[in-house]
């Protein structure tokens, strides 16, 4: 299995629309809302402005990950196509995005937010070394907030 991250391009909009509208992906990522193609394109256009990558597995688009600006911070987001779940793609994508955030962007910390019922994602955050910091209200679900500091990441084997 070979997982590769490459910066997203506008030409990925249709493939990412297919990803964003998968039932298992939109359930928590978009609060179950079925995006229209134009709305997906707007997400892609916004993501072009900051760090965002298409995740390719054996040459095919398998997911998306980004470090979205939130105030002065960046928030890690990962989405993997349901057909590729359970093969380590989410972990590899998250690890590469964290590495970019700390080594290239020189961030002091990276945040994440995970809806309370999204158990797969809570387990992934823990494997990536993010620690829960509290809870917050979301449009549909309450969410756990997560954080990993550069110092914690630099001493963690997870960066490899
Ligand atoms: C959450 C999400 C990103 C996880 O992606 P994923 O590619 O399935 O993640 P991984 O494969 O790394 O880990 C999933 C499970 O597979 C297991 N796994 C990893 N590699 C494996 C392998 N080679 N063989 C068998 N199992 C494996 C992991 O241990 C993990 O098990 P667990 O859930 O019991 O802890 C994915 O489910 C998703 O996109 N969900 C919808 C969007 C979303 O909610 N995103 C989160 C918001 S940030």
Coordinates of C-alpha atoms and ligand atoms in Angstrom, one line a residue:
X1 CA 0.0 0.0 0.0
X2 CA 1.4 3.4 -1.0
X3 CA -0.2 6.6 0.4
X4 CA 0.9 9.8 -1.2
X5 CA -0.2 13.4 -0.3
X6 CA -0.2 16.1 -3.0
X7 CA -1.5 19.7 -2.9
X8 CA -5.1 19.9 -4.1
X9 CA -5.9 21.5 -7.4
X10 CA -9.2 23.0 -8.7
X11 CA -9.3 20.0 -11.1
X12 CA -9.8 17.8 -8.0
X13 CA -13.2 19.4 -7.4
X14 CA -15.4 16.6 -9.0
X15 CA -13.5 13.8 -7.2
X16 CA -13.7 15.7 -3.9
X17 CA -17.4 16.3 -4.4
X18 CA -17.8 12.5 -4.7
X19 CA -15.8 12.1 -1.5
X20 CA -17.6 14.9 0.5
X21 CA -21.0 13.4 -0.4
X22 CA -20.4 9.8 0.6
X23 CA -22.8 9.0 3.5
X24 CA -20.0 8.0 5.9
X25 CA -18.0 11.1 5.1
X26 CA -20.7 13.7 5.2
X27 CA -22.2 12.3 8.4
X28 CA -19.8 14.2 10.7
X29 CA -17.8 16.3 8.3
X30 CA -20.8 18.2 7.0
X31 CA -23.4 17.3 9.6
X32 CA -25.1 15.0 7.2
X33 CA -25.8 17.8 4.7
X34 CA -25.6 16.6 1.1
X35 CA -23.5 19.3 -0.6
X36 CA -24.3 20.5 -4.1
X37 CA -21.5 20.3 -6.6
X38 CA -21.0 24.1 -6.5
X39 CA -20.7 24.0 -2.7
X40 CA -18.0 21.4 -2.8
X41 CA -16.2 23.5 -5.4
X42 CA -16.3 26.4 -3.0
X43 CA -14.8 24.2 -0.2
X44 CA -12.0 23.3 -2.7
X45 CA -11.4 26.9 -3.7
X46 CA -11.2 27.9 0.0
X47 CA -8.8 25.0 0.7
X48 CA -6.6 26.1 -2.2
X49 CA -5.8 29.2 -0.1
X50 CA -4.2 27.2 2.8
X51 CA -2.5 23.8 3.3
X52 CA -4.7 21.1 1.9
X53 CA -3.9 17.8 0.2
X54 CA -5.5 15.1 -1.9
X55 CA -4.6 11.7 -0.4
X56 CA -3.8 9.1 -3.1
X57 CA -3.7 5.4 -2.5
X58 CA -2.0 3.4 -5.2
X59 CA -2.5 6.3 -7.6
X60 CA -6.2 6.8 -6.9
X61 CA -7.8 9.6 -4.9
X62 CA -8.7 8.1 -1.5
X63 CA -9.1 11.1 0.7
X64 CA -8.4 14.7 1.6
X65 CA -6.6 16.4 4.5
X66 CA -6.1 20.0 5.5
X67 CA -4.7 22.4 8.0
X68 CA -7.5 24.9 8.0
X69 CA -6.8 28.3 9.6
X70 CA -8.9 28.9 12.7
X71 CA -8.1 32.3 14.1
X72 CA -4.3 32.2 14.7
X73 CA -4.3 28.4 14.7
X74 CA -4.6 25.6 12.2
X75 CA -7.2 22.8 12.5
X76 CA -6.4 19.3 11.2
X77 CA -9.1 17.7 9.1
X78 CA -9.1 14.3 7.5
X79 CA -11.6 12.5 5.2
X80 CA -11.0 9.1 3.7
X81 CA -13.3 7.4 1.2
X82 CA -15.3 4.7 2.9
X83 CA -13.9 2.1 0.4
X84 CA -10.5 2.7 1.9
X85 CA -11.3 2.8 5.6
X86 CA -9.4 0.6 8.0
X87 CA -6.2 0.4 6.0
X88 CA -4.2 3.1 7.7
X89 CA -4.9 5.8 5.1
X90 CA -6.3 8.2 7.7
X91 CA -3.3 7.7 10.0
X92 CA -0.8 8.2 7.2
X93 CA -2.6 11.3 6.0
X94 CA -2.9 12.8 9.4
X95 CA 0.7 12.1 10.2
X96 CA 1.9 13.8 7.0
X97 CA -0.3 16.8 7.6
X98 CA 1.1 17.2 11.2
X99 CA 4.6 16.8 9.9
X100 CA 4.0 19.6 7.4
X101 CA 2.4 21.8 10.0
X102 CA 5.3 21.5 12.4
X103 CA 8.3 21.1 10.1
X104 CA 7.3 23.4 7.2
X105 CA 4.8 25.9 8.7
X106 CA 6.6 25.9 12.1
X107 CA 3.3 25.9 14.0
X108 CA 3.4 25.9 17.9
X109 CA 0.4 23.7 18.0
X110 CA -2.3 22.1 15.8
X111 CA -6.0 21.8 16.8
X112 CA -8.8 19.4 15.8
X113 CA -12.4 19.0 16.6
X114 CA -14.3 15.7 16.5
X115 CA -18.1 15.3 17.0
X116 CA -18.8 13.3 20.1
X117 CA -20.4 10.2 18.3
X118 CA -17.6 10.0 15.7
X119 CA -15.8 7.2 17.5
X120 CA -13.5 6.2 14.6
X121 CA -12.1 9.7 14.5
X122 CA -11.6 9.9 18.3
X123 CA -9.5 6.8 18.0
X124 CA -7.6 8.2 15.1
X125 CA -6.8 11.4 17.0
X126 CA -5.5 9.4 19.9
X127 CA -3.2 7.4 17.6
X128 CA -1.9 10.6 16.0
X129 CA -1.0 11.9 19.5
X130 CA -3.7 14.6 19.8
X131 CA -5.0 15.1 23.3
X132 CA -8.6 16.2 24.3
X133 CA -8.8 19.7 25.7
X134 CA -12.5 20.2 26.2
X135 CA -15.9 20.2 24.5
X136 CA -17.7 22.7 22.3
X137 CA -21.1 23.0 20.7
X138 CA -21.4 22.3 17.0
X139 CA -24.3 22.9 14.5
X140 CA -25.5 19.3 15.0
X141 CA -23.4 17.6 17.6
X142 CA -21.3 18.6 20.5
X143 CA -17.6 18.1 19.7
X144 CA -14.4 17.2 21.6
X145 CA -11.6 19.7 21.0
X146 CA -8.1 18.3 20.5
X147 CA -4.6 19.7 20.5
X148 CA -1.0 18.6 19.9
X149 CA 1.9 20.9 20.6
X150 CA 5.1 21.1 18.6
X151 CA 7.0 20.0 21.7
X152 CA 4.8 17.0 22.3
X153 CA 5.0 16.1 18.6
X154 CA 8.7 16.4 18.4
X155 CA 9.2 13.8 21.2
X156 CA 6.5 11.5 19.8
X157 CA 7.3 8.5 17.6
X158 CA 4.1 9.2 15.8
X159 CA 5.8 11.8 13.7
X160 CA 7.5 9.0 11.8
Ligands
LIG1 C1 -12.1 9.0 10.6 C2 -11.4 8.5 9.3 C3 -10.6 9.7 8.7 C4 -10.5 7.3 9.6 O1 -9.9 6.9 8.4 P1 -9.3 5.5 8.2 O2 -8.5 5.5 6.9 O3 -10.3 4.4 8.3 O4 -8.3 5.4 9.4 P2 -7.2 4.3 9.7 O5 -7.3 3.2 8.7 O6 -5.9 4.9 9.9 O7 -7.7 3.7 11.1 C5 -9.0 3.1 11.2 C6 -8.9 1.7 11.8 O8 -8.3 0.8 11.0 C7 -7.2 0.2 11.7 N1 -6.2 -0.1 10.8 C8 -5.2 0.7 10.3 N2 -4.4 0.1 9.4 C9 -4.9 -1.2 9.3 C10 -4.5 -2.3 8.6 N3 -3.5 -2.3 7.8 N4 -5.2 -3.4 8.7 C11 -6.3 -3.5 9.6 N5 -6.7 -2.5 10.3 C12 -6.0 -1.3 10.2 C13 -6.8 1.1 12.8 O9 -6.2 0.5 13.8 C14 -8.2 1.7 13.1 O10 -8.8 0.9 14.0 P3 -9.9 1.5 15.2 O11 -10.8 2.4 14.5 O12 -10.5 0.3 15.7 O13 -9.0 2.2 16.1 C15 -12.5 8.1 8.3 O14 -13.4 7.1 9.0 C16 -13.3 9.2 7.8 O15 -12.9 9.8 6.8 N6 -14.5 9.5 8.4 C17 -15.4 10.5 7.8 C18 -14.8 11.9 7.9 C19 -14.5 12.3 9.4 O16 -15.4 12.0 10.2 N7 -13.4 12.9 9.6 C20 -13.0 13.2 10.9 C21 -13.0 14.7 11.2 S1 -11.3 15.3 11.4

